[in-house]
Amino acid sequence: MKRGSAGAAGAAFAAMVAAGAARASSGLDSPDIGVLQLGRGGAWVARADDPLAAYFNPAGLASQRSGAHGGVHFIQLAQCFTRLGPGGRPVPPSATTAIPAPGSDGGPDPEVCAEGGLFPNPQLAATLRLSDALALGVAVLGPHGVGERAWPESLQYTHPSFGDMTQPSPQRYLLTSLDALMLMPTLSVGFTPAEGVSLGAGFIWGTAAIDFVNFSEALSGEGGDDFKAHGDLRTRAEATDLFIPGFVLGARWAAAAHLDLGAWFKWQDAVRAKTDLTIESRYWTPAGAKDEDPCKGEAPECNVTEEQGAGDLTMRIPMEAKLGLRYHMPRAGARRASAAEPRVRDPMADDLFDVELDFTWANNSAVDAIEVRFREGIPVRGTTVGTVPPNADVPHRWRDVLGVRLGGDFVVLPSLLALRAGGFFETKGQDDADLNLDFHLGYRIGVGAGVTARVGPVDISAAFQHTSFGALDNGGNGRLKAVSGAALSGYRSIQSVNGGRFESSLDEFGLSGTMRF
């Protein structure tokens, strides 16, 4: 078992970062976070009319009054995975016992689903107008996604001969639990160098703190998974990166009386983090249940390895760009700019309606693999000369993603009530053979609607959006190999661990308030 007995450490940590940091650039970060944005299907880069413009288009700050914004999304992510082997056959949890495979006669349900529940995702932002042509903005927000997920470690089922039984869950090598906190505080400036033109730029100070658990095999053999003969290891990886610098650039141009153009670009440095590892060997009993007494008279925690600063991780965050075209119809007799605020725009007071079309690009192909490197010779307790592999890189082979967004507002009562709706589509960002539960990169289609009511100086907004993901299905012919102690196969599992079908859907409700000064 030399090297790789703790192979889950590398796979776990790599998947952890994909689940957390990558959401800042693609996938569930589509369309943008924010309640107005949600109701318009994310078509907002040319409109950019609330303080969240500090991140999503700082050029929009230059046409806003000073104000403060607070909002929250309540997100429910539904995800299910059906594990299959080559040829679409069920994968038994052990080749050496009579435990039936999920989906086989007498086995558990083949579909395994993550636990549900609402995940709150808040946003705070503010705009300070310094002059007719200059404004500052700040936004504190996270990626548009769910930072906490839990998949089962084991499955309950009724054996045809032995009654109620337990067996290890088939997705355990990909993901068991994730708890991630990511923030992207952004300080921006927007200015108007000429009438009808505004530019903006912002600095991002990103941070991430992530806690992740999954399993791997201590060894690997022919015939699929075998928790009894090969020995599973449960690995917990914890990591923190307190400085992930980046920047955003934005522009907006009133190209004609009714037409605005908007553009946005984001670059952010790679995640570079130290990881602490906790590894548990001898995790299962021969029957497939969790072993509550793995040491059996030996020294306490004889099977637990704890290592601070065990390794380093590097993962690129893809660049993003957006281009928007916004048509708006001014209301007859609408308020014009005052001498005190000649360049301030208020679509809810000035326009009858607007429609925006955005095109988006995410450079996801930058993430070909996640680099995970550990110190040489870290021993793993409870194994025979087992050590953590120094190279635990995990391939992802992502592809660039293109998207289109269409949405708009209709002002029912000027300065009192506005309705909005929109939708978006984004292309597939990963081959089915590379699917992983850390992140769903099938195509995405979303539809949303929202409303804003103005009460004095405060705009109160609500929105709902549903997002469907195209299923990733490789028919059991996946190509993701777990890290293991199998020297002859390069310390990777002989079998793939991601064969099957991965499905996701997302429902969310947003509520926000924006006060203008």
Short mmCIF file of C-alpha atoms in Angstrom, two decimals:
data_model
loop_
_atom_site.label_atom_id
_atom_site.label_comp_id
_atom_site.label_asym_id
_atom_site.label_seq_id
_atom_site.Cartn_x
_atom_site.Cartn_y
_atom_site.Cartn_z
CA MET A 1 0.00 0.00 0.00
CA LYS A 2 2.96 2.31 -0.28
CA ARG A 3 1.80 5.74 -1.43
CA GLY A 4 -1.81 6.45 -2.09
CA SER A 5 -3.30 4.97 1.05
CA ALA A 6 -4.34 8.54 1.62
CA GLY A 7 -5.08 9.16 -2.02
CA ALA A 8 -8.47 10.58 -1.16
CA ALA A 9 -6.67 13.59 0.23
CA GLY A 10 -5.70 14.84 -3.18
CA ALA A 11 -8.97 13.99 -4.88
CA ALA A 12 -11.00 15.42 -2.03
CA PHE A 13 -9.20 18.71 -1.90
CA ALA A 14 -9.17 19.17 -5.66
CA ALA A 15 -12.88 18.54 -5.91
CA MET A 16 -13.44 20.83 -2.95
CA VAL A 17 -11.88 23.79 -4.68
CA ALA A 18 -13.72 23.09 -7.90
CA ALA A 19 -16.95 23.11 -5.95
CA GLY A 20 -16.11 26.36 -4.23
CA ALA A 21 -13.78 28.62 -6.16
CA ALA A 22 -14.82 27.73 -9.67
CA ARG A 23 -18.33 28.84 -8.93
CA ALA A 24 -16.96 32.35 -8.88
CA SER A 25 -16.50 32.14 -12.66
CA SER A 26 -18.96 29.74 -14.22
CA GLY A 27 -21.64 27.16 -13.70
CA LEU A 28 -23.86 28.17 -10.84
CA ASP A 29 -22.48 31.68 -11.05
CA SER A 30 -24.79 32.15 -14.04
CA PRO A 31 -26.47 34.49 -14.33
CA ASP A 32 -25.31 37.12 -11.86
CA ILE A 33 -26.22 37.17 -8.17
CA GLY A 34 -28.59 40.00 -7.23
CA VAL A 35 -32.37 40.32 -7.07
CA LEU A 36 -32.88 42.73 -9.99
CA GLN A 37 -30.48 40.64 -12.04
CA LEU A 38 -32.31 37.44 -11.07
CA GLY A 39 -35.66 38.77 -12.30
CA ARG A 40 -34.14 39.76 -15.67
CA GLY A 41 -32.39 36.45 -16.38
CA GLY A 42 -29.06 38.17 -15.72
CA ALA A 43 -29.46 40.64 -18.62
CA TRP A 44 -28.19 43.66 -16.72
CA VAL A 45 -24.69 44.71 -17.82
CA ALA A 46 -25.91 47.68 -19.88
CA ARG A 47 -28.56 48.72 -17.33
CA ALA A 48 -26.34 48.46 -14.19
CA ASP A 49 -28.61 50.62 -12.04
CA ASP A 50 -28.07 49.47 -8.45
CA PRO A 51 -24.97 49.45 -6.19
CA LEU A 52 -24.06 45.87 -7.16
CA ALA A 53 -22.68 47.52 -10.28
CA ALA A 54 -19.49 47.90 -8.22
CA TYR A 55 -18.81 44.27 -9.18
CA PHE A 56 -20.98 43.58 -12.25
CA ASN A 57 -20.28 46.79 -14.20
CA PRO A 58 -18.56 49.63 -12.31
CA ALA A 59 -19.27 52.02 -15.18
CA GLY A 60 -22.89 52.03 -13.99
CA LEU A 61 -21.88 53.73 -10.74
CA ALA A 62 -21.38 57.00 -12.58
CA SER A 63 -25.12 57.41 -13.28
CA GLN A 64 -26.45 56.44 -9.82
CA ARG A 65 -27.31 58.53 -6.80
CA SER A 66 -25.59 57.64 -3.53
CA GLY A 67 -27.26 54.63 -1.95
CA ALA A 68 -27.02 51.39 -0.01
CA HIS A 69 -28.20 47.95 -1.02
CA GLY A 70 -28.88 44.73 0.87
CA GLY A 71 -30.25 41.52 -0.58
CA VAL A 72 -30.40 37.78 -0.12
CA HIS A 73 -31.11 34.77 -2.31
CA PHE A 74 -32.66 31.64 -0.83
CA ILE A 75 -31.36 28.88 -3.08
CA GLN A 76 -32.48 25.26 -3.30
CA LEU A 77 -30.19 23.03 -5.35
CA ALA A 78 -31.45 19.54 -6.22
CA GLN A 79 -28.78 17.07 -7.37
CA CYS A 80 -28.91 13.33 -8.01
CA PHE A 81 -26.34 10.83 -9.29
CA THR A 82 -26.75 7.29 -10.62
CA ARG A 83 -23.48 5.36 -10.51
CA LEU A 84 -22.86 2.87 -13.32
CA GLY A 85 -19.91 0.86 -14.57
CA PRO A 86 -18.84 0.13 -18.16
CA GLY A 87 -21.73 -0.93 -20.34
CA GLY A 88 -24.25 0.62 -17.96
CA ARG A 89 -23.92 -2.13 -15.35
CA PRO A 90 -24.46 -1.42 -11.62
CA VAL A 91 -21.26 -1.17 -9.57
CA PRO A 92 -21.18 -3.45 -6.50
CA PRO A 93 -19.65 -1.92 -3.35
CA SER A 94 -17.61 -5.07 -2.77
CA ALA A 95 -16.47 -7.94 -4.96
CA THR A 96 -15.76 -10.18 -1.95
CA THR A 97 -19.14 -10.14 -0.21
CA ALA A 98 -22.70 -10.85 -1.24
CA ILE A 99 -23.75 -7.20 -1.03
CA PRO A 100 -26.00 -6.38 -4.01
CA ALA A 101 -25.17 -3.42 -6.21
CA PRO A 102 -27.48 -0.39 -6.20
CA GLY A 103 -30.09 -0.97 -8.86
CA SER A 104 -29.61 -4.74 -8.89
CA ASP A 105 -32.11 -7.26 -7.57
CA GLY A 106 -32.35 -6.78 -3.81
CA GLY A 107 -30.08 -3.75 -3.78
CA PRO A 108 -30.82 -0.12 -2.84
CA ASP A 109 -32.18 2.51 -5.19
CA PRO A 110 -29.51 3.27 -7.84
CA GLU A 111 -30.14 7.02 -7.67
CA VAL A 112 -28.41 8.87 -4.82
CA CYS A 113 -29.41 12.45 -4.08
CA ALA A 114 -27.87 15.25 -2.06
CA GLU A 115 -29.77 16.53 0.94
CA GLY A 116 -32.07 19.45 0.19
CA GLY A 117 -32.79 22.66 2.07
CA LEU A 118 -32.58 26.40 1.45
CA PHE A 119 -29.15 28.00 1.32
CA PRO A 120 -29.05 31.77 2.04
CA ASN A 121 -26.70 33.79 -0.15
CA PRO A 122 -26.55 37.50 0.90
CA GLN A 123 -25.19 40.61 -0.85
CA LEU A 124 -24.28 44.08 0.45
CA ALA A 125 -23.29 47.10 -1.64
CA ALA A 126 -23.13 50.89 -1.55
CA THR A 127 -22.57 53.80 -3.92
CA LEU A 128 -21.10 57.19 -2.97
CA ARG A 129 -21.44 59.93 -5.54
CA LEU A 130 -18.45 62.30 -5.26
CA SER A 131 -19.26 64.66 -8.11
CA ASP A 132 -21.28 65.03 -11.27
CA ALA A 133 -18.84 62.74 -13.10
CA LEU A 134 -17.37 60.49 -10.38
CA ALA A 135 -18.72 57.84 -8.01
CA LEU A 136 -17.26 55.16 -5.74
CA GLY A 137 -18.82 51.79 -5.08
CA VAL A 138 -18.24 48.82 -2.82
CA ALA A 139 -19.84 45.37 -2.96
CA VAL A 140 -19.47 42.35 -0.71
CA LEU A 141 -20.94 39.23 -2.27
CA GLY A 142 -20.28 35.60 -2.95
CA PRO A 143 -20.59 33.46 -6.08
CA HIS A 144 -24.07 32.66 -7.34
CA GLY A 145 -24.23 29.19 -5.88
CA VAL A 146 -24.79 26.89 -2.91
CA GLY A 147 -21.86 26.65 -0.51
CA GLU A 148 -23.11 23.74 1.54
CA ARG A 149 -23.99 20.26 0.31
CA ALA A 150 -24.24 16.81 1.88
CA TRP A 151 -24.42 13.44 0.14
CA PRO A 152 -24.96 10.17 2.01
CA GLU A 153 -21.97 8.17 3.24
CA SER A 154 -23.98 4.96 3.19
CA LEU A 155 -27.29 3.57 1.92
CA GLN A 156 -30.01 1.67 3.74
CA TYR A 157 -31.64 -1.25 1.95
CA THR A 158 -33.45 -4.53 2.62
CA HIS A 159 -31.44 -7.63 1.76
CA PRO A 160 -33.59 -10.46 0.36
CA SER A 161 -32.11 -12.90 2.90
CA PHE A 162 -30.78 -10.82 5.82
CA GLY A 163 -33.31 -8.00 6.13
CA ASP A 164 -32.33 -4.38 6.82
CA MET A 165 -28.71 -3.69 5.85
CA THR A 166 -26.29 -0.83 5.16
CA GLN A 167 -23.68 -0.40 2.43
CA PRO A 168 -21.27 2.37 1.39
CA SER A 169 -22.80 4.92 -0.96
CA PRO A 170 -21.63 4.64 -4.60
CA GLN A 171 -20.85 8.39 -5.01
CA ARG A 172 -18.57 8.52 -1.93
CA TYR A 173 -15.37 8.73 -4.03
CA LEU A 174 -16.63 11.94 -5.66
CA LEU A 175 -18.28 13.90 -2.86
CA THR A 176 -19.71 13.35 0.61
CA SER A 177 -19.94 16.83 2.10
CA LEU A 178 -18.95 20.39 1.30
CA ASP A 179 -19.06 23.53 3.42
CA ALA A 180 -17.63 26.56 1.60
CA LEU A 181 -17.61 30.26 2.39
CA MET A 182 -16.42 32.53 -0.39
CA LEU A 183 -16.50 36.33 -0.46
CA MET A 184 -15.47 38.78 -3.16
CA PRO A 185 -15.27 42.28 -1.60
CA THR A 186 -14.87 44.74 -4.46
CA LEU A 187 -13.96 48.44 -4.37
CA SER A 188 -14.71 50.29 -7.59
CA VAL A 189 -14.82 53.69 -9.22
CA GLY A 190 -17.04 54.86 -12.07
CA PHE A 191 -16.62 58.09 -14.00
CA THR A 192 -18.05 59.93 -17.00
CA PRO A 193 -15.32 61.37 -19.25
CA ALA A 194 -17.84 62.59 -21.85
CA GLU A 195 -21.59 62.91 -22.16
CA GLY A 196 -23.15 59.49 -22.76
CA VAL A 197 -19.97 57.55 -21.96
CA SER A 198 -19.02 56.04 -18.60
CA LEU A 199 -16.09 53.84 -17.61
CA GLY A 200 -15.34 51.92 -14.44
CA ALA A 201 -12.81 49.68 -12.73
CA GLY A 202 -12.71 47.75 -9.48
CA PHE A 203 -10.31 45.75 -7.33
CA ILE A 204 -11.42 42.36 -5.94
CA TRP A 205 -10.02 40.99 -2.68
CA GLY A 206 -11.31 37.43 -2.80
CA THR A 207 -11.26 35.01 0.13
CA ALA A 208 -12.21 31.36 0.51
CA ALA A 209 -12.60 28.95 3.43
CA ILE A 210 -13.61 25.41 2.53
CA ASP A 211 -14.23 22.14 4.39
CA PHE A 212 -14.64 19.00 2.27
CA VAL A 213 -15.08 15.23 2.83
CA ASN A 214 -14.93 12.24 0.47
CA PHE A 215 -13.54 8.68 0.25
CA SER A 216 -10.97 6.74 -1.76
CA GLU A 217 -9.57 3.25 -1.90
CA ALA A 218 -6.36 2.36 -0.10
CA LEU A 219 -5.76 -0.08 -2.96
CA SER A 220 -7.57 -0.77 -6.22
CA GLY A 221 -8.34 -4.01 -8.00
CA GLU A 222 -10.21 -5.45 -10.94
CA GLY A 223 -13.97 -5.79 -10.72
CA GLY A 224 -14.88 -2.32 -9.42
CA ASP A 225 -15.15 -0.96 -5.90
CA ASP A 226 -14.24 -3.17 -2.96
CA PHE A 227 -14.39 -1.47 0.43
CA LYS A 228 -13.63 -4.77 2.17
CA ALA A 229 -10.60 -6.01 0.21
CA HIS A 230 -9.10 -2.66 -0.73
CA GLY A 231 -10.08 -0.57 2.26
CA ASP A 232 -11.77 2.83 2.01
CA LEU A 233 -10.31 5.96 3.57
CA ARG A 234 -12.45 8.88 4.67
CA THR A 235 -10.61 12.16 4.07
CA ARG A 236 -11.46 15.60 5.33
CA ALA A 237 -9.64 18.55 3.79
CA GLU A 238 -9.76 22.08 5.17
CA ALA A 239 -8.27 25.05 3.36
CA THR A 240 -8.20 28.83 3.50
CA ASP A 241 -6.98 31.38 0.98
CA LEU A 242 -7.34 34.90 2.38
CA PHE A 243 -6.12 36.76 -0.71
CA ILE A 244 -7.37 35.94 -4.21
CA PRO A 245 -6.79 39.26 -6.02
CA GLY A 246 -8.60 40.28 -9.16
CA PHE A 247 -10.15 43.17 -11.02
CA VAL A 248 -13.25 44.12 -12.99
CA LEU A 249 -13.50 46.61 -15.87
CA GLY A 250 -16.72 48.08 -17.20
CA ALA A 251 -17.99 50.47 -19.84
CA ARG A 252 -21.33 51.90 -20.87
CA TRP A 253 -22.23 54.05 -23.88
CA ALA A 254 -25.48 55.73 -24.79
CA ALA A 255 -25.03 54.98 -28.47
CA ALA A 256 -28.39 56.45 -29.46
CA ALA A 257 -31.43 58.02 -27.83
CA HIS A 258 -32.93 54.62 -27.09
CA LEU A 259 -29.89 52.32 -27.18
CA ASP A 260 -27.25 51.65 -24.51
CA LEU A 261 -24.24 49.40 -24.90
CA GLY A 262 -22.51 47.83 -21.92
CA ALA A 263 -19.36 45.72 -21.52
CA TRP A 264 -17.68 43.96 -18.58
CA PHE A 265 -14.51 41.94 -18.02
CA LYS A 266 -13.25 40.09 -14.95
CA TRP A 267 -9.87 38.58 -14.17
CA GLN A 268 -8.96 36.89 -10.90
CA ASP A 269 -5.81 35.14 -9.76
CA ALA A 270 -5.72 31.40 -9.11
CA VAL A 271 -6.70 29.92 -5.78
CA ARG A 272 -3.50 29.05 -3.93
CA ALA A 273 -4.13 27.39 -0.60
CA LYS A 274 -2.56 25.26 2.08
CA THR A 275 -4.59 22.26 3.19
CA ASP A 276 -4.97 20.47 6.49
CA LEU A 277 -5.84 16.77 6.28
CA THR A 278 -7.71 14.39 8.52
CA ILE A 279 -7.72 10.79 7.26
CA GLU A 280 -9.63 7.87 8.78
CA SER A 281 -8.72 4.33 7.78
CA ARG A 282 -10.58 1.08 8.72
CA TYR A 283 -13.79 3.02 8.20
CA TRP A 284 -16.26 0.24 7.38
CA THR A 285 -17.16 -3.06 9.02
CA PRO A 286 -17.11 -6.16 6.78
CA ALA A 287 -20.90 -5.81 6.46
CA GLY A 288 -20.60 -2.28 5.03
CA ALA A 289 -21.71 -0.21 8.03
CA LYS A 290 -19.56 2.45 9.71
CA ASP A 291 -17.14 0.83 12.17
CA GLU A 292 -17.76 2.53 15.52
CA ASP A 293 -14.72 0.84 17.13
CA PRO A 294 -12.00 0.66 14.44
CA CYS A 295 -9.12 0.41 16.93
CA LYS A 296 -10.54 -2.58 18.84
CA GLY A 297 -8.31 -2.30 21.88
CA GLU A 298 -5.40 -0.54 20.21
CA ALA A 299 -4.38 3.01 21.07
CA PRO A 300 -7.22 5.51 20.70
CA GLU A 301 -7.53 6.95 17.22
CA CYS A 302 -5.11 4.38 15.85
CA ASN A 303 -6.75 4.90 12.47
CA VAL A 304 -6.76 8.73 12.41
CA THR A 305 -4.07 10.81 10.67
CA GLU A 306 -4.04 14.57 11.20
CA GLU A 307 -1.57 16.70 9.27
CA GLN A 308 -1.49 20.49 9.30
CA GLY A 309 -0.30 22.23 6.13
CA ALA A 310 0.00 18.90 4.33
CA GLY A 311 0.10 20.28 0.82
CA ASP A 312 -0.49 23.04 -1.71
CA LEU A 313 -3.24 23.53 -4.23
CA THR A 314 -3.38 25.72 -7.33
CA MET A 315 -6.51 26.18 -9.39
CA ARG A 316 -7.06 28.79 -12.07
CA ILE A 317 -10.20 30.91 -12.02
CA PRO A 318 -11.46 31.48 -15.57
CA MET A 319 -11.73 34.97 -17.03
CA GLU A 320 -15.20 36.25 -17.92
CA ALA A 321 -16.58 38.84 -20.32
CA LYS A 322 -20.03 40.20 -21.16
CA LEU A 323 -21.44 42.48 -23.86
CA GLY A 324 -24.92 43.95 -23.55
CA LEU A 325 -27.33 45.87 -25.80
CA ARG A 326 -30.22 47.64 -24.07
CA TYR A 327 -33.18 49.26 -25.80
CA HIS A 328 -35.25 51.54 -23.60
CA MET A 329 -38.35 53.62 -24.30
CA PRO A 330 -38.41 56.92 -22.37
CA ARG A 331 -41.74 57.81 -20.84
CA ALA A 332 -43.48 60.82 -22.37
CA GLY A 333 -42.88 63.80 -20.15
CA ALA A 334 -40.39 61.90 -18.00
CA ARG A 335 -38.18 63.76 -15.54
CA ARG A 336 -35.00 65.00 -17.11
CA ALA A 337 -31.66 65.37 -15.37
CA SER A 338 -31.56 68.25 -12.89
CA ALA A 339 -28.83 70.82 -12.53
CA ALA A 340 -27.78 69.18 -9.26
CA GLU A 341 -27.61 65.69 -10.76
CA PRO A 342 -27.23 66.15 -14.53
CA ARG A 343 -26.05 62.63 -15.26
CA VAL A 344 -28.16 60.57 -12.82
CA ARG A 345 -30.51 58.08 -14.48
CA ASP A 346 -33.54 56.41 -12.89
CA PRO A 347 -35.14 53.85 -15.27
CA MET A 348 -38.09 53.36 -12.95
CA ALA A 349 -38.97 57.06 -13.25
CA ASP A 350 -37.72 57.84 -16.75
CA ASP A 351 -38.61 54.79 -18.88
CA LEU A 352 -41.78 53.03 -19.94
CA PHE A 353 -39.88 49.78 -20.54
CA ASP A 354 -36.49 48.40 -21.48
CA VAL A 355 -35.23 45.17 -23.07
CA GLU A 356 -31.63 43.96 -22.86
CA LEU A 357 -29.73 41.28 -24.76
CA ASP A 358 -26.39 40.12 -23.32
CA PHE A 359 -23.73 37.79 -24.66
CA THR A 360 -21.36 36.12 -22.19
CA TRP A 361 -18.09 34.16 -22.28
CA ALA A 362 -16.27 32.23 -19.56
CA ASN A 363 -12.74 30.97 -20.22
CA ASN A 364 -13.38 27.64 -18.49
CA SER A 365 -10.81 25.85 -20.64
CA ALA A 366 -8.21 27.39 -18.33
CA VAL A 367 -9.18 24.66 -15.87
CA ASP A 368 -7.71 21.55 -17.48
CA ALA A 369 -6.67 20.08 -14.14
CA ILE A 370 -6.46 21.09 -10.51
CA GLU A 371 -2.90 20.85 -9.21
CA VAL A 372 -2.64 19.22 -5.78
CA ARG A 373 0.83 18.49 -4.35
CA PHE A 374 1.68 17.06 -0.92
CA ARG A 375 4.87 16.74 1.08
CA GLU A 376 6.75 13.50 0.59
CA GLY A 377 6.43 10.74 3.13
CA ILE A 378 3.36 11.73 5.19
CA PRO A 379 2.42 8.42 6.88
CA VAL A 380 -1.18 7.24 7.17
CA ARG A 381 -2.12 5.59 10.47
CA GLY A 382 -3.96 2.29 10.32
CA THR A 383 -2.32 1.19 7.07
CA THR A 384 0.80 -0.78 6.20
CA VAL A 385 3.52 1.72 5.22
CA GLY A 386 0.84 3.88 3.61
CA THR A 387 1.85 7.44 2.68
CA VAL A 388 0.11 10.37 1.05
CA PRO A 389 0.97 10.57 -2.69
CA PRO A 390 3.01 13.70 -3.54
CA ASN A 391 1.08 14.22 -6.80
CA ALA A 392 -2.69 14.09 -6.55
CA ASP A 393 -3.67 16.28 -9.52
CA VAL A 394 -7.27 15.85 -10.66
CA PRO A 395 -8.15 16.34 -14.35
CA HIS A 396 -11.29 18.31 -15.23
CA ARG A 397 -10.83 19.22 -18.92
CA TRP A 398 -13.37 22.04 -18.89
CA ARG A 399 -14.39 23.90 -22.06
CA ASP A 400 -15.15 27.56 -22.68
CA VAL A 401 -18.80 28.46 -22.12
CA LEU A 402 -20.85 30.90 -24.23
CA GLY A 403 -24.16 32.30 -23.12
CA VAL A 404 -27.03 34.56 -24.09
CA ARG A 405 -29.36 36.45 -21.75
CA LEU A 406 -32.58 38.30 -22.55
CA GLY A 407 -34.64 40.29 -20.07
CA GLY A 408 -36.34 43.54 -19.37
CA ASP A 409 -38.54 45.76 -17.17
CA PHE A 410 -41.99 47.25 -17.67
CA VAL A 411 -42.86 50.23 -15.47
CA VAL A 412 -46.51 49.85 -14.47
CA LEU A 413 -46.63 52.98 -12.30
CA PRO A 414 -43.84 55.55 -12.68
CA SER A 415 -41.59 55.68 -9.61
CA LEU A 416 -43.93 53.23 -7.85
CA LEU A 417 -44.10 49.78 -9.47
CA ALA A 418 -42.08 47.85 -12.08
CA LEU A 419 -42.36 44.27 -13.32
CA ARG A 420 -39.58 42.30 -14.97
CA ALA A 421 -38.85 38.94 -16.60
CA GLY A 422 -36.02 37.24 -18.43
CA GLY A 423 -34.13 34.10 -19.22
CA PHE A 424 -30.72 32.77 -20.20
CA PHE A 425 -28.95 29.88 -21.91
CA GLU A 426 -25.34 28.72 -21.51
CA THR A 427 -23.51 26.04 -23.43
CA LYS A 428 -22.11 22.82 -22.05
CA GLY A 429 -18.69 23.16 -20.40
CA GLN A 430 -17.50 19.58 -19.94
CA ASP A 431 -17.52 16.21 -21.64
CA ASP A 432 -19.85 13.67 -20.02
CA ALA A 433 -16.94 11.30 -19.42
CA ASP A 434 -15.38 13.89 -17.08
CA LEU A 435 -18.44 14.58 -14.91
CA ASN A 436 -17.81 15.17 -11.24
CA LEU A 437 -20.19 15.96 -8.39
CA ASP A 438 -18.04 18.92 -7.38
CA PHE A 439 -19.61 21.00 -10.15
CA HIS A 440 -22.27 20.55 -12.85
CA LEU A 441 -21.09 21.80 -16.25
CA GLY A 442 -23.98 20.65 -18.44
CA TYR A 443 -25.82 23.28 -20.45
CA ARG A 444 -28.03 25.62 -18.40
CA ILE A 445 -31.41 27.18 -19.14
CA GLY A 446 -33.01 29.62 -16.70
CA VAL A 447 -36.19 31.69 -16.54
CA GLY A 448 -37.02 34.34 -13.95
CA ALA A 449 -39.45 37.09 -13.03
CA GLY A 450 -39.49 39.89 -10.48
CA VAL A 451 -41.08 43.04 -9.15
CA THR A 452 -39.93 46.32 -7.56
CA ALA A 453 -42.09 48.56 -5.40
CA ARG A 454 -40.80 52.03 -4.50
CA VAL A 455 -41.67 53.22 -0.99
CA GLY A 456 -40.26 56.70 -0.50
CA PRO A 457 -36.46 56.49 -0.96
CA VAL A 458 -36.42 52.67 -0.79
CA ASP A 459 -36.86 50.22 -3.67
CA ILE A 460 -38.09 46.85 -2.41
CA SER A 461 -37.53 44.04 -4.93
CA ALA A 462 -38.41 40.35 -5.11
CA ALA A 463 -37.64 37.76 -7.78
CA PHE A 464 -37.82 34.05 -8.55
CA GLN A 465 -35.77 31.99 -10.98
CA HIS A 466 -35.66 28.34 -12.03
CA THR A 467 -32.57 26.89 -13.68
CA SER A 468 -32.45 23.52 -15.44
CA PHE A 469 -29.16 21.75 -16.16
CA GLY A 470 -28.63 19.41 -19.06
CA ALA A 471 -27.87 16.00 -17.58
CA LEU A 472 -24.30 14.69 -17.83
CA ASP A 473 -24.57 11.01 -18.77
CA ASN A 474 -21.66 8.84 -19.90
CA GLY A 475 -23.56 5.55 -19.75
CA GLY A 476 -21.11 4.22 -17.17
CA ASN A 477 -18.04 4.98 -19.27
CA GLY A 478 -16.45 7.69 -17.12
CA ARG A 479 -12.74 8.43 -17.14
CA LEU A 480 -12.13 9.96 -13.71
CA LYS A 481 -9.79 7.76 -11.66
CA ALA A 482 -9.52 8.15 -7.91
CA VAL A 483 -6.10 8.38 -6.27
CA SER A 484 -5.29 5.05 -4.61
CA GLY A 485 -2.44 2.90 -3.39
CA ALA A 486 -2.31 0.87 -6.62
CA ALA A 487 1.35 1.25 -7.66
CA LEU A 488 0.97 -0.72 -10.89
CA SER A 489 -1.72 1.67 -12.12
CA GLY A 490 0.21 4.80 -11.20
CA TYR A 491 -1.44 5.21 -7.82
CA ARG A 492 -4.82 5.66 -9.45
CA SER A 493 -7.85 3.40 -9.19
CA ILE A 494 -8.08 0.78 -11.92
CA GLN A 495 -11.79 1.50 -12.38
CA SER A 496 -13.30 4.90 -13.07
CA VAL A 497 -15.37 6.34 -10.23
CA ASN A 498 -17.56 8.77 -12.17
CA GLY A 499 -19.46 6.50 -14.54
CA GLY A 500 -23.18 7.26 -14.64
CA ARG A 501 -25.66 10.13 -14.83
CA PHE A 502 -25.59 13.46 -12.97
CA GLU A 503 -28.69 15.68 -12.84
CA SER A 504 -29.25 19.11 -11.25
CA SER A 505 -31.90 21.80 -10.98
CA LEU A 506 -31.95 25.10 -9.12
CA ASP A 507 -34.80 27.15 -7.62
CA GLU A 508 -34.24 30.44 -5.88
CA PHE A 509 -36.13 33.34 -4.40
CA GLY A 510 -34.53 36.75 -3.86
CA LEU A 511 -35.49 39.73 -1.73
CA SER A 512 -33.64 43.07 -1.57
CA GLY A 513 -33.88 46.71 -0.60
CA THR A 514 -32.04 49.71 -2.06
CA MET A 515 -32.12 53.12 -0.37
CA ARG A 516 -31.12 56.24 -2.30
CA PHE A 517 -29.80 59.34 -0.54
#
